[in-house]
mmCIF file of C-alpha atoms and ligand atoms in Angstrom:
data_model
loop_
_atom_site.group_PDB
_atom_site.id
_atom_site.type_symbol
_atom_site.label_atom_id
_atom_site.label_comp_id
_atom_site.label_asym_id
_atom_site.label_seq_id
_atom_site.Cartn_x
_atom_site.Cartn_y
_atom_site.Cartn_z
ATOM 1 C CA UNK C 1 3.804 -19.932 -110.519
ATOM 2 C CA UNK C 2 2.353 -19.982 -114.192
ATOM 3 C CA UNK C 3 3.698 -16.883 -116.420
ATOM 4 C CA UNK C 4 1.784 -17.724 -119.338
ATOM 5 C CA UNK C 5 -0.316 -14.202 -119.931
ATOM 6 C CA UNK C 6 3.405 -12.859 -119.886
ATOM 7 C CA UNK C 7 4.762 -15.596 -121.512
ATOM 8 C CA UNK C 8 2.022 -14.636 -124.245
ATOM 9 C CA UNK C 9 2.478 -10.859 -124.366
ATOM 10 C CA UNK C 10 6.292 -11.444 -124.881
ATOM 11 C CA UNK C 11 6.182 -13.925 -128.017
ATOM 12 C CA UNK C 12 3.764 -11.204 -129.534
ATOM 13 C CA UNK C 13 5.755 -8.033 -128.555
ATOM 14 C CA UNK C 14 9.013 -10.087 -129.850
ATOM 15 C CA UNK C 15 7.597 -11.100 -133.200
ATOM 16 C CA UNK C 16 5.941 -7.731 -134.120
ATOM 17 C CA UNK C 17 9.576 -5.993 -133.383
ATOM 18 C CA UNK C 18 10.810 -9.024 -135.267
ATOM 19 C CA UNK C 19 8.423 -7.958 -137.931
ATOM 20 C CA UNK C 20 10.089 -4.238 -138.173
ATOM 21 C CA UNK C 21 13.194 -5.272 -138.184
ATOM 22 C CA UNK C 22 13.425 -7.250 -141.199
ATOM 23 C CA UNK C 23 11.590 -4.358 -142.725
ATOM 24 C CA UNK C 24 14.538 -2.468 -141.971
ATOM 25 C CA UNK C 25 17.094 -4.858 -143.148
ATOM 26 C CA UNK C 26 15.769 -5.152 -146.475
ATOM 27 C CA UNK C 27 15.896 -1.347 -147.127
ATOM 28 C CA UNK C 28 18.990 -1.653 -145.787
ATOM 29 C CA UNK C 29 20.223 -4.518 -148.104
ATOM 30 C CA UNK C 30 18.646 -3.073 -151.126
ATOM 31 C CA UNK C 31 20.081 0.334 -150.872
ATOM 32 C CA UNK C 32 23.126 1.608 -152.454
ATOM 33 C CA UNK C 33 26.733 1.606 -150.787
ATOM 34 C CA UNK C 34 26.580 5.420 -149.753
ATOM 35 C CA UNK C 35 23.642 4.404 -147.666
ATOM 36 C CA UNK C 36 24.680 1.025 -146.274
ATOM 37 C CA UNK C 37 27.699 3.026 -144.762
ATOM 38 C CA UNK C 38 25.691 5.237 -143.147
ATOM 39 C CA UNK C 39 24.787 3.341 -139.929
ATOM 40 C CA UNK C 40 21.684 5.386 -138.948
ATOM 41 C CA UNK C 41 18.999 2.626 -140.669
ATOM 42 C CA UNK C 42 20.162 0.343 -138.091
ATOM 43 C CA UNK C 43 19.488 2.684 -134.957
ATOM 44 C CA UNK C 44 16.134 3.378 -136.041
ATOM 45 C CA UNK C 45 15.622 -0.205 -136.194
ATOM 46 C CA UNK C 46 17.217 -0.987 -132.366
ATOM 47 C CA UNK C 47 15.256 2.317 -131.164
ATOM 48 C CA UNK C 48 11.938 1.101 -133.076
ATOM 49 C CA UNK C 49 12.644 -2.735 -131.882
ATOM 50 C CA UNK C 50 12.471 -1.292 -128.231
ATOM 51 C CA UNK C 51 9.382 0.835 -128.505
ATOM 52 C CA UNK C 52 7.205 -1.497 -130.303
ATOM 53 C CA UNK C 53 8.118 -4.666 -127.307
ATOM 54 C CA UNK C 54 7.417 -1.846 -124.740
ATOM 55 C CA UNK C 55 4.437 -0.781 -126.325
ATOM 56 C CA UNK C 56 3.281 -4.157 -126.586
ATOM 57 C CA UNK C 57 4.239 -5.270 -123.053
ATOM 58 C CA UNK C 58 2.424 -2.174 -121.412
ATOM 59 C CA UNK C 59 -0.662 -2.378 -123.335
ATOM 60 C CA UNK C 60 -0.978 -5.853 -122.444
ATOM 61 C CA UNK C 61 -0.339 -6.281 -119.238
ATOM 62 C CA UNK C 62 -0.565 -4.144 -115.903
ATOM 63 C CA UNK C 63 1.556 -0.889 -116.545
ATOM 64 C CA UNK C 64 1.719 0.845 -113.349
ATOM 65 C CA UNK C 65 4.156 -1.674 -112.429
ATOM 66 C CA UNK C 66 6.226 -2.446 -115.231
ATOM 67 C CA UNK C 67 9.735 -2.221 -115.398
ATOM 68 C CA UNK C 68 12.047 -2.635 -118.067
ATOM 69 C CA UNK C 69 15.600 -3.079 -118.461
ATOM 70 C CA UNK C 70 16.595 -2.190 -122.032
ATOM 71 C CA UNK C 71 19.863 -1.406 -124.050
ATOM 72 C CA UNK C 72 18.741 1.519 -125.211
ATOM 73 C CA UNK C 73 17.739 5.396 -124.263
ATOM 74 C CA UNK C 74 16.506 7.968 -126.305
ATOM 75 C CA UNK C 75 19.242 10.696 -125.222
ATOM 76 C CA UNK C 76 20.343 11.240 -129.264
ATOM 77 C CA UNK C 77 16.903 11.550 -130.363
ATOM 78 C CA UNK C 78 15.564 13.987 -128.336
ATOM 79 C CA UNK C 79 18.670 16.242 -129.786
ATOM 80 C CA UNK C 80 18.409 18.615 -132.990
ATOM 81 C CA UNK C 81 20.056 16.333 -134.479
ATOM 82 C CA UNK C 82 17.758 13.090 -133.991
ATOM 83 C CA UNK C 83 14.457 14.722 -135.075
ATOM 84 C CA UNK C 84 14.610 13.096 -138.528
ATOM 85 C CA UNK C 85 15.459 10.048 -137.176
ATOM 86 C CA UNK C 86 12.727 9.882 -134.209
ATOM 87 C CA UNK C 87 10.279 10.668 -137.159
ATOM 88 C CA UNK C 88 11.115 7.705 -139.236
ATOM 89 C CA UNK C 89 11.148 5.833 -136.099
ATOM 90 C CA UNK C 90 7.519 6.882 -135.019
ATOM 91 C CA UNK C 91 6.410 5.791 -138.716
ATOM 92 C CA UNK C 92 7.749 2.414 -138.593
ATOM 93 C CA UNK C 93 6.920 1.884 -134.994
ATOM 94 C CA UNK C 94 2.855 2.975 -136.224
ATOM 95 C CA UNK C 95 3.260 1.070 -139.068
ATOM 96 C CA UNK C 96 4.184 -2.342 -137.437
ATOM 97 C CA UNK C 97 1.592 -1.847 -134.434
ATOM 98 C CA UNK C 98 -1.181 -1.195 -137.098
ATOM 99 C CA UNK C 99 -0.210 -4.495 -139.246
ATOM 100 C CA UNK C 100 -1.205 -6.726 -136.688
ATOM 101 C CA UNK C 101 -4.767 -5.204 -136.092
ATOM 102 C CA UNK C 102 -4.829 -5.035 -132.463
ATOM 103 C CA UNK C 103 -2.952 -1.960 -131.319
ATOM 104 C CA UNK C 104 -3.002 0.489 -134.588
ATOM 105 C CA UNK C 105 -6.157 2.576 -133.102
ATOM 106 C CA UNK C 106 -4.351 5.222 -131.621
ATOM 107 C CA UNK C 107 -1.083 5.938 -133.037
ATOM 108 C CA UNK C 108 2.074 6.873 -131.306
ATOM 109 C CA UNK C 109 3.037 10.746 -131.145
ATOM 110 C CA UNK C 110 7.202 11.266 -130.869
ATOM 111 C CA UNK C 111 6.532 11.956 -127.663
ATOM 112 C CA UNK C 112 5.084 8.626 -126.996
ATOM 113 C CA UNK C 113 7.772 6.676 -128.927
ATOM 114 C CA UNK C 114 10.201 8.680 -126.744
ATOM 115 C CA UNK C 115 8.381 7.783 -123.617
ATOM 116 C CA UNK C 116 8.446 3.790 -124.553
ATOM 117 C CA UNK C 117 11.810 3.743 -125.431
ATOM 118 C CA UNK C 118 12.616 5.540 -121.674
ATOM 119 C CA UNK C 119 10.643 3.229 -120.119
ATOM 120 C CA UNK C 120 13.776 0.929 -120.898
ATOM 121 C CA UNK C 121 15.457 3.068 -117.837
ATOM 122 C CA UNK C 122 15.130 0.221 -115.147
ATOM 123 C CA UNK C 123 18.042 -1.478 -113.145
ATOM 124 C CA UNK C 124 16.392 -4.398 -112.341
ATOM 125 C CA UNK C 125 18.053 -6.398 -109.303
ATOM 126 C CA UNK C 126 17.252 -9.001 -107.192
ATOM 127 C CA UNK C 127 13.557 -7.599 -105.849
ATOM 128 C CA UNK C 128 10.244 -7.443 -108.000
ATOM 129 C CA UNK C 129 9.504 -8.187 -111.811
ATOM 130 C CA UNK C 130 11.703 -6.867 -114.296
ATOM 131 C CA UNK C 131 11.499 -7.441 -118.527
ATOM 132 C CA UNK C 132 14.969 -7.594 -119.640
ATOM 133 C CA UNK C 133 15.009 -6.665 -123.384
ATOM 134 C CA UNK C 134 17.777 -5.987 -126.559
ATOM 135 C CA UNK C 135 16.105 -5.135 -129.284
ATOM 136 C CA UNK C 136 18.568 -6.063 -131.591
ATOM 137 C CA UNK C 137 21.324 -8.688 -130.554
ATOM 138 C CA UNK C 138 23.927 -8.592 -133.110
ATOM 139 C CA UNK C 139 23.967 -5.212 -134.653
ATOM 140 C CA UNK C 140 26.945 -5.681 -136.816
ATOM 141 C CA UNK C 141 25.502 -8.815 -137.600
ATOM 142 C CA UNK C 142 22.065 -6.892 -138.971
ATOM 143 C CA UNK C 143 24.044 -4.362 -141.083
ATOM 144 C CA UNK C 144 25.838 -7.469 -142.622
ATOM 145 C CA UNK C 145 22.820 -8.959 -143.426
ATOM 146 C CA UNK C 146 23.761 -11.807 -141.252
ATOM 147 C CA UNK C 147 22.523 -13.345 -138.030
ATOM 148 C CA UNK C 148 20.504 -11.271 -134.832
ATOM 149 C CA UNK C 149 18.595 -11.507 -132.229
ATOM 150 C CA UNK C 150 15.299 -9.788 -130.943
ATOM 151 C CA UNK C 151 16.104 -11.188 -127.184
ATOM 152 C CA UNK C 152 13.595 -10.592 -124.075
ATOM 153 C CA UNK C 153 13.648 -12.060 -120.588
ATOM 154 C CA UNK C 154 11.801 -11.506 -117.287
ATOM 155 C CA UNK C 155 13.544 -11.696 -113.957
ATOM 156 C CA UNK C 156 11.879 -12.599 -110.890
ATOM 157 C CA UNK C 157 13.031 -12.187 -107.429
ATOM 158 C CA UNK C 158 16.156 -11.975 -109.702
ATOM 159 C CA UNK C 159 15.575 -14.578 -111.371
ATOM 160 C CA UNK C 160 15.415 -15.203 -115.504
ATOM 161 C CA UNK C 161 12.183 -17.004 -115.189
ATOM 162 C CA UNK C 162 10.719 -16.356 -119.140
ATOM 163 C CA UNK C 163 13.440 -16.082 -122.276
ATOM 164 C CA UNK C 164 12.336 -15.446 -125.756
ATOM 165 C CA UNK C 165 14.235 -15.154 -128.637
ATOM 166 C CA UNK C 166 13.519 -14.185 -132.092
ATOM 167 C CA UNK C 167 16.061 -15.234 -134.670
ATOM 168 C CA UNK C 168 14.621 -13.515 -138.241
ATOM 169 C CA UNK C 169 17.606 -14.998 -140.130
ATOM 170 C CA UNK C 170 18.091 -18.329 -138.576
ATOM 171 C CA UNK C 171 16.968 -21.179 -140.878
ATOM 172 C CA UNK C 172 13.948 -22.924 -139.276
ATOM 173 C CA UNK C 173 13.714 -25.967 -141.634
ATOM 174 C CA UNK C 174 15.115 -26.786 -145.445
ATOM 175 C CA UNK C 175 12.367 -24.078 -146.586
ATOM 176 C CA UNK C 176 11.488 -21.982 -144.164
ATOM 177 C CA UNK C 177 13.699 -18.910 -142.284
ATOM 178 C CA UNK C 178 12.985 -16.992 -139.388
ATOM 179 C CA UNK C 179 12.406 -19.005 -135.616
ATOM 180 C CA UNK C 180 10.843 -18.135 -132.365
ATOM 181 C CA UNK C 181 12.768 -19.782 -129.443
ATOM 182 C CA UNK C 182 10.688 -19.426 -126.081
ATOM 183 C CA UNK C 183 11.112 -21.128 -122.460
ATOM 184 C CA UNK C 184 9.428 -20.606 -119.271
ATOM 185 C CA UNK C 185 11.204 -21.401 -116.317
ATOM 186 C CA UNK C 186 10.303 -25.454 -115.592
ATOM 187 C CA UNK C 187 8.527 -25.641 -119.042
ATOM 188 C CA UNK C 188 10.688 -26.927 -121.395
ATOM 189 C CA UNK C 189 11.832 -24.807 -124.490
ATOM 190 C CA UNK C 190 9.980 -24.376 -127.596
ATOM 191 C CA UNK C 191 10.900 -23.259 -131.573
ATOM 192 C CA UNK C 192 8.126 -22.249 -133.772
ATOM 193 C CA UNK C 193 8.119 -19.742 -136.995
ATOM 194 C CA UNK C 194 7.985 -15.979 -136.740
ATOM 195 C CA UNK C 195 4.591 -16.484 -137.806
ATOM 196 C CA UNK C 196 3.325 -18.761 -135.351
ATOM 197 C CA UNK C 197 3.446 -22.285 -136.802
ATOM 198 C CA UNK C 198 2.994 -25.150 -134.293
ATOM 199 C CA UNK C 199 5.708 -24.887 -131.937
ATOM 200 C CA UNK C 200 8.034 -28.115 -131.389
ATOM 201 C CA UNK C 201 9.935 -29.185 -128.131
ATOM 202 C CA UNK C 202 13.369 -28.785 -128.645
ATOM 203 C CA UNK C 203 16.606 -30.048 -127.058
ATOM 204 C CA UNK C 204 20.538 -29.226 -126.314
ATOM 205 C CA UNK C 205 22.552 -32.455 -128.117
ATOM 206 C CA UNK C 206 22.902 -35.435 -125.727
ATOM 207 C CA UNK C 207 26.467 -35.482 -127.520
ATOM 208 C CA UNK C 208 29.111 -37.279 -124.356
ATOM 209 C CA UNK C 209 32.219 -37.106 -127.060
ATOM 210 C CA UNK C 210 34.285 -34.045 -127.266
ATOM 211 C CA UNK C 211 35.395 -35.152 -130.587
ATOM 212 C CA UNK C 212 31.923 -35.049 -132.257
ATOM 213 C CA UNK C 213 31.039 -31.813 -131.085
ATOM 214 C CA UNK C 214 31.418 -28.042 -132.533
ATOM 215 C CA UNK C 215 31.585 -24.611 -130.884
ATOM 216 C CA UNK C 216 29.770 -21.751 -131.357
ATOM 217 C CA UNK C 217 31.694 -18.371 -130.766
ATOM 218 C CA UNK C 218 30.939 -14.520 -131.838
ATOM 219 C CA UNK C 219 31.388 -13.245 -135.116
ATOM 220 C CA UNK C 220 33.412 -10.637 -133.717
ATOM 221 C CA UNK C 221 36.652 -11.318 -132.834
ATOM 222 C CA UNK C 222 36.642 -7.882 -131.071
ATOM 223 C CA UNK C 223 34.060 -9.652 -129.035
ATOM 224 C CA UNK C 224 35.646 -12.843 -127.268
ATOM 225 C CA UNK C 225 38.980 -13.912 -127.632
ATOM 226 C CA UNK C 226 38.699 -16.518 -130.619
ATOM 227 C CA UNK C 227 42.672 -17.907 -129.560
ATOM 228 C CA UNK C 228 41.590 -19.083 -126.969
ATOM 229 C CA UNK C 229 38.584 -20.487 -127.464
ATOM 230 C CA UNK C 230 40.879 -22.903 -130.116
ATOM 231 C CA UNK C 231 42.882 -23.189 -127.328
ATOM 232 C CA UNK C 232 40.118 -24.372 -125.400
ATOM 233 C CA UNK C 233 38.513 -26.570 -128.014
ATOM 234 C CA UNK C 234 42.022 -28.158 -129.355
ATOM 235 C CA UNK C 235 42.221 -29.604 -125.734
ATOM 236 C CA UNK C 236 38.749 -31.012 -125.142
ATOM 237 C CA UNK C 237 39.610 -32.811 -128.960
ATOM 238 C CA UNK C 238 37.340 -30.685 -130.879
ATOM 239 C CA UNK C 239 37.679 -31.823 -135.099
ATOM 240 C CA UNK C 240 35.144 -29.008 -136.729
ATOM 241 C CA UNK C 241 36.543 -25.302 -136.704
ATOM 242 C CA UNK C 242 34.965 -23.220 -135.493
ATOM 243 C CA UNK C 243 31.063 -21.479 -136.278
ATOM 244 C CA UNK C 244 30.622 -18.353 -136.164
ATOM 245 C CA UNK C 245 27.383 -16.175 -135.946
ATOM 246 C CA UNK C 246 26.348 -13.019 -134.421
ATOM 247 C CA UNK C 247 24.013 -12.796 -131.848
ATOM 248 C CA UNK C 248 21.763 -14.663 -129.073
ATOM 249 C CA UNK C 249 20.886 -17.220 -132.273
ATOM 250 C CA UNK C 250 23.777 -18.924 -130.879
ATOM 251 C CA UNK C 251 21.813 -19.717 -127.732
ATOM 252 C CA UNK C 252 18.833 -20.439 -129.925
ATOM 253 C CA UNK C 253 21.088 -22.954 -131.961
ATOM 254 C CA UNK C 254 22.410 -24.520 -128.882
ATOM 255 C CA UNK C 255 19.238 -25.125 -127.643
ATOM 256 C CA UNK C 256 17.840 -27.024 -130.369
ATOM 257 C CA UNK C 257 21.215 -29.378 -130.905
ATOM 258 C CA UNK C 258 22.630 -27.349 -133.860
ATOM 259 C CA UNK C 259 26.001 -27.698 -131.826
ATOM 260 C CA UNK C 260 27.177 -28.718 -128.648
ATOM 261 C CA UNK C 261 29.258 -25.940 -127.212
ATOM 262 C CA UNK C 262 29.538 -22.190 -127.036
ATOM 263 C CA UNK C 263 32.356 -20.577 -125.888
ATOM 264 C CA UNK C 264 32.817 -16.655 -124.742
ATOM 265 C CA UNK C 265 35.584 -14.864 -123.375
ATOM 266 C CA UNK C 266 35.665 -10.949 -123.779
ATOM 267 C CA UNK C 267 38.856 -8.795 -123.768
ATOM 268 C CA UNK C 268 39.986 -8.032 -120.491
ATOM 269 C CA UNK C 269 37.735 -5.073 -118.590
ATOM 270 C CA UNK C 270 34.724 -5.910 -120.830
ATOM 271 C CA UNK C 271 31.411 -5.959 -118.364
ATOM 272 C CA UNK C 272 28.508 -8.009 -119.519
ATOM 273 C CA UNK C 273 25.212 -7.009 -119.555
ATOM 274 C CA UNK C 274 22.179 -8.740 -118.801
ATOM 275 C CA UNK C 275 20.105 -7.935 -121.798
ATOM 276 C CA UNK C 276 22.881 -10.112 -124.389
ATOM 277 C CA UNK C 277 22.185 -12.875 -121.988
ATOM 278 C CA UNK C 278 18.932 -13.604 -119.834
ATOM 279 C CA UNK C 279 17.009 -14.825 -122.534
ATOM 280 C CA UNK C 280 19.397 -16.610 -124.314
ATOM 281 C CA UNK C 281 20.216 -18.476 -120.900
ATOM 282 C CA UNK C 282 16.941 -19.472 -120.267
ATOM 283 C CA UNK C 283 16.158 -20.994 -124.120
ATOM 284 C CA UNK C 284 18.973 -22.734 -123.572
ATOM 285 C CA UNK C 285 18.933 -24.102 -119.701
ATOM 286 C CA UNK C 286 14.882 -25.253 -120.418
ATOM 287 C CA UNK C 287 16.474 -27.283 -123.322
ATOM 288 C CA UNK C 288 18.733 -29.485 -121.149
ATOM 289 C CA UNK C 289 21.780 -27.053 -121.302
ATOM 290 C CA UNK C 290 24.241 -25.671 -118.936
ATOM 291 C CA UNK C 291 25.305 -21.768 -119.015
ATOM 292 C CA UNK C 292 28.032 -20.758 -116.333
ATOM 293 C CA UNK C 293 30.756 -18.724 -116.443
ATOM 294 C CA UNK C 294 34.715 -19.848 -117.074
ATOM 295 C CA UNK C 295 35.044 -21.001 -113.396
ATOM 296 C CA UNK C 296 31.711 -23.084 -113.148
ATOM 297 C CA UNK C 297 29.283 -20.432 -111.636
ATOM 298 C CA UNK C 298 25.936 -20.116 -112.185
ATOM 299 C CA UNK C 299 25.224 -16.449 -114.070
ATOM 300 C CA UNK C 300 23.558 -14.390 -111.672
ATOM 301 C CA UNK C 301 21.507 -11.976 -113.341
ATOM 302 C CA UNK C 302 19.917 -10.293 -110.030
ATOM 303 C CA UNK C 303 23.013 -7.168 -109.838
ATOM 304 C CA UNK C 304 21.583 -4.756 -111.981
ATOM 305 C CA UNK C 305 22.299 -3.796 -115.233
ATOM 306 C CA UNK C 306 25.579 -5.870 -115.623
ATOM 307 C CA UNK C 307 26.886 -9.665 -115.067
ATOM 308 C CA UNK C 308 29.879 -10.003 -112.670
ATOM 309 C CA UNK C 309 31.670 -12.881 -114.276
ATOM 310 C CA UNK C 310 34.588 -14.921 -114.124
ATOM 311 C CA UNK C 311 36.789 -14.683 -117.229
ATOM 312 C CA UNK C 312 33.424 -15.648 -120.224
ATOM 313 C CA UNK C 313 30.764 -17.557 -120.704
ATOM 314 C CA UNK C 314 30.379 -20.825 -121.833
ATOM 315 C CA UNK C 315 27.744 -23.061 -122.903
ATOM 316 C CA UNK C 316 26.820 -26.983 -123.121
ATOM 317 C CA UNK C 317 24.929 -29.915 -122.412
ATOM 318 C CA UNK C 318 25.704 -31.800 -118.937
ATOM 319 C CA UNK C 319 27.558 -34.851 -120.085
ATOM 320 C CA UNK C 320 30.429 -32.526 -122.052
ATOM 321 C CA UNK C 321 30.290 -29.542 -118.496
ATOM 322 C CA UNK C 322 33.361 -31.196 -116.467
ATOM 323 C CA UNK C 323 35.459 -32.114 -119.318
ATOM 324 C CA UNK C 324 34.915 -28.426 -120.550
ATOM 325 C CA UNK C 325 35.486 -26.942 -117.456
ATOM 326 C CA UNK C 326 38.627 -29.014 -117.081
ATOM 327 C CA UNK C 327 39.876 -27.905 -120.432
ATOM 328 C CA UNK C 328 38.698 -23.706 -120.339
ATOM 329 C CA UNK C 329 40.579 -24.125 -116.398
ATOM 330 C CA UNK C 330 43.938 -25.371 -118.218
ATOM 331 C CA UNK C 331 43.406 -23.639 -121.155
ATOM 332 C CA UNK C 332 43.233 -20.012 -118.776
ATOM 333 C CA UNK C 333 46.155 -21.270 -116.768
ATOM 334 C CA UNK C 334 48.125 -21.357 -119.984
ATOM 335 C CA UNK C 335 47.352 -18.454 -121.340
ATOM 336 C CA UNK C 336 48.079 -16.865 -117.651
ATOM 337 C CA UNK C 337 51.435 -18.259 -117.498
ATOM 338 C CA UNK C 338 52.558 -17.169 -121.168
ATOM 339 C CA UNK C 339 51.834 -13.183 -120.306
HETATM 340 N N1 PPS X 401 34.141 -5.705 -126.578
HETATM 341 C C1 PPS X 401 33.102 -6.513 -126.457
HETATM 342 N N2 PPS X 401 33.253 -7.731 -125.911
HETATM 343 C C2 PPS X 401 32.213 -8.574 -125.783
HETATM 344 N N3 PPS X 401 30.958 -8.278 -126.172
HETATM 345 C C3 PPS X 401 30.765 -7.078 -126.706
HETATM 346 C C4 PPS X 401 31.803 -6.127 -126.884
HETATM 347 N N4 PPS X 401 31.295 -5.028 -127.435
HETATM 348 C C5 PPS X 401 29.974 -5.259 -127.608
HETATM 349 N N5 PPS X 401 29.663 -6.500 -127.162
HETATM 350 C C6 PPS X 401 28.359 -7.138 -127.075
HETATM 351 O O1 PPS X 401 28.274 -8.264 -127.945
HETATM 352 C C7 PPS X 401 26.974 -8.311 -128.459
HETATM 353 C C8 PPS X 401 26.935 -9.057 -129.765
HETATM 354 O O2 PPS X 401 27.007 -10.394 -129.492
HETATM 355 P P1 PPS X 401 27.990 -11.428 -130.163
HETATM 356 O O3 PPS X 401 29.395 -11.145 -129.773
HETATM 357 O O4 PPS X 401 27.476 -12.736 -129.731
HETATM 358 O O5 PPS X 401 27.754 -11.290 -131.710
HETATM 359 S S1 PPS X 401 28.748 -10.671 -132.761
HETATM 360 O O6 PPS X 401 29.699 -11.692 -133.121
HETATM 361 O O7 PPS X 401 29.378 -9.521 -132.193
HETATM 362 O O8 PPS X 401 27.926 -10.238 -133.865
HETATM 363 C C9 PPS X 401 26.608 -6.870 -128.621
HETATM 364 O O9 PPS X 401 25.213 -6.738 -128.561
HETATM 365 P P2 PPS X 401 24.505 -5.595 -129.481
HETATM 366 O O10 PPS X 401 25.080 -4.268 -129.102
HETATM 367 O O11 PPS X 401 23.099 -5.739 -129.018
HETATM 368 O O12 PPS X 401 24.725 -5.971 -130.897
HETATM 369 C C10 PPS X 401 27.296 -6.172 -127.468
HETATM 370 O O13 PPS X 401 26.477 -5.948 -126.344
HETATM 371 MG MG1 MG X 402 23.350 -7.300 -127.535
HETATM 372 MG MG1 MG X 403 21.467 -4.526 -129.068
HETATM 373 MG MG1 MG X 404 24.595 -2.354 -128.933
#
């Protein structure tokens, strides 16, 4: 089965939202300290992110049966206290639908911002077509000015069968910043600008010694458990420390040989969700990679809104899998046996 009309409404929906976000981060940059502090500027951009890719995905293809599974709801903003912000939202969200020329003819009311963002409501599972969407990946990363992600997949029959990923910080050659990762299931994955240069073919690193490759791991230590993951890569003979970036642009990195390993274990009791995955997976699996979780399984993203995983996440090519494997099974022994 061909999912190239969707395949097509995505990459547009993804790089308009791409589009308001760095908007957003550059008023968000330039302003003064009082207002970088002030975290609202960043929710109007992961609210706005989601209504303009719903917009876009409902306008262009078949609404009656969309459904989308989405980070965010628009609880706070239908409060008192959201009105201000669901105002600037509806002005940035008309703003970036009008620039491209194609959906500006009728522009959004609050109550139709509202009613996109909802639409976000869905729990997906293992029946039917579902988008899978985060708006923004990486929200500390954004208010940093650092690395995020605009990150949408579709499931179907549970299945992550289209992943795109839109990196507006990621370096796409020596002069040029900002890269659109895409992959449709059997297709092969695919980097191109934001602005829709020809797109290239790209591949996970065909890297077979431990000792040549580096690991990707959050930001965040609050995130995954960056001990271990040394732990993990001391073992397997690692050399380069560590690299750290926010964000599903560690999938898109992966995926086009940047480095050959990405390693994520959350704090105990910390559940998953599908959106900070599915597309990611998908870029990176269509370039040659392998994504399981710590004991070898396949991610199955066909439970709902969540990932039931073993322990993390981690991420590599197939010649470097068993020798990881091997070392995150010791490593987690280890740390087991010293608590
Ligand atoms: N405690 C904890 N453990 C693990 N993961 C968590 C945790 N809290 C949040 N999150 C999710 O992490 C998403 C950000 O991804 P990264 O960890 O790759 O990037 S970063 O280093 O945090 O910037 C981030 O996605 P966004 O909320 O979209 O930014 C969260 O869904
Ligand atoms: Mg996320
Ligand atoms: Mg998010
Ligand atoms: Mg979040």
């Amino acid at each position: 089965m061909s999912y190239d009309k969707e395949l097509a409404a995505a990459k547009n929906a993804v790089s308009l939202a791409a589009r308001l976000c760095q908007k957003v981060q550059k008023a968000l940059l330039q302003a003064d300290v009082q207002s970088k502090s002030d975290k609202s500027p960043v929710t109007v951009a992961d609210y706005g992110s989601q209504a303009v890719v719903s917009a876009v995905l409902q306008k262009e293809l078949d609404s009656a049966s969309f459904s989308l599974v989405a980070e965010e709801d628009s609880g706070d903003l239908r409060k008192e206290e959201g009105k201000e912000t669901l105002q600037r939202i509806m002005k940035l969200v008309n703003e970036t639908l009008a620039s491209d020329g194609t959906y500006g003819n009728a522009p959004f009311s609050e109550e139709d911002v509202l009613a996109a963002i909802d639409s976000g409501r869905s729990e997906g599972g293992p029946s039917g077509q579902h988008w899978v969407l985060d708006p923004i990946d990486g929200t500390k990363g954004f208010l940093r000015g650092d690395q995020y992600a605009i990150a949408l997949g579709l499931l179907d029959e549970g299945k992550v069968v289209l992943g795109v990923l839109a990196c507006p910080n990621l370096p796409l050659s020596q002069e040029k910043v900002g890269c659109l990762f895409y992959a449709q299931v059997g297709g092969g994955t695919y980097m191109q600008s934001l602005d829709s240069s020809t797109p290239i073919k790209v591949h996970v690193t065909d890297l077979d010694n431990p000792e040549e490759a580096s690991f990707f791991e959050s930001f965040e230590a609050a995130h995954s458990l960056h001990d271990l993951s040394s732990l993990i890569a001391k073992k397997l003979g690692v050399k380069a420390p560590p690299v750290r970036i926010d964000s599903q642009a560690k999938y898109g990195a992966l995926s086009r040989g940047d480095g050959a390993i990405y390693l994520r274990f959350p704090h105990k009791g910390y559940r998953e969700k599908i959106w900070d995955h599915a597309a990611g997976y998908l870029v990176v699996a269509e370039a040659g990679g392998v994504v399981s979780d710590a004991a070898g399984n396949p991610l199955d993203f066909s439970k709902g809104r969540y990932l039931d995983l073993h322990e993390g996440i981690i991420v590599t090519n197939q010649k470097l899998m068993p020798a990881l494997l091997k070392a995150v099974k010791e490593s987690l022994n280890e740390k087991a046996s010293s608590l």
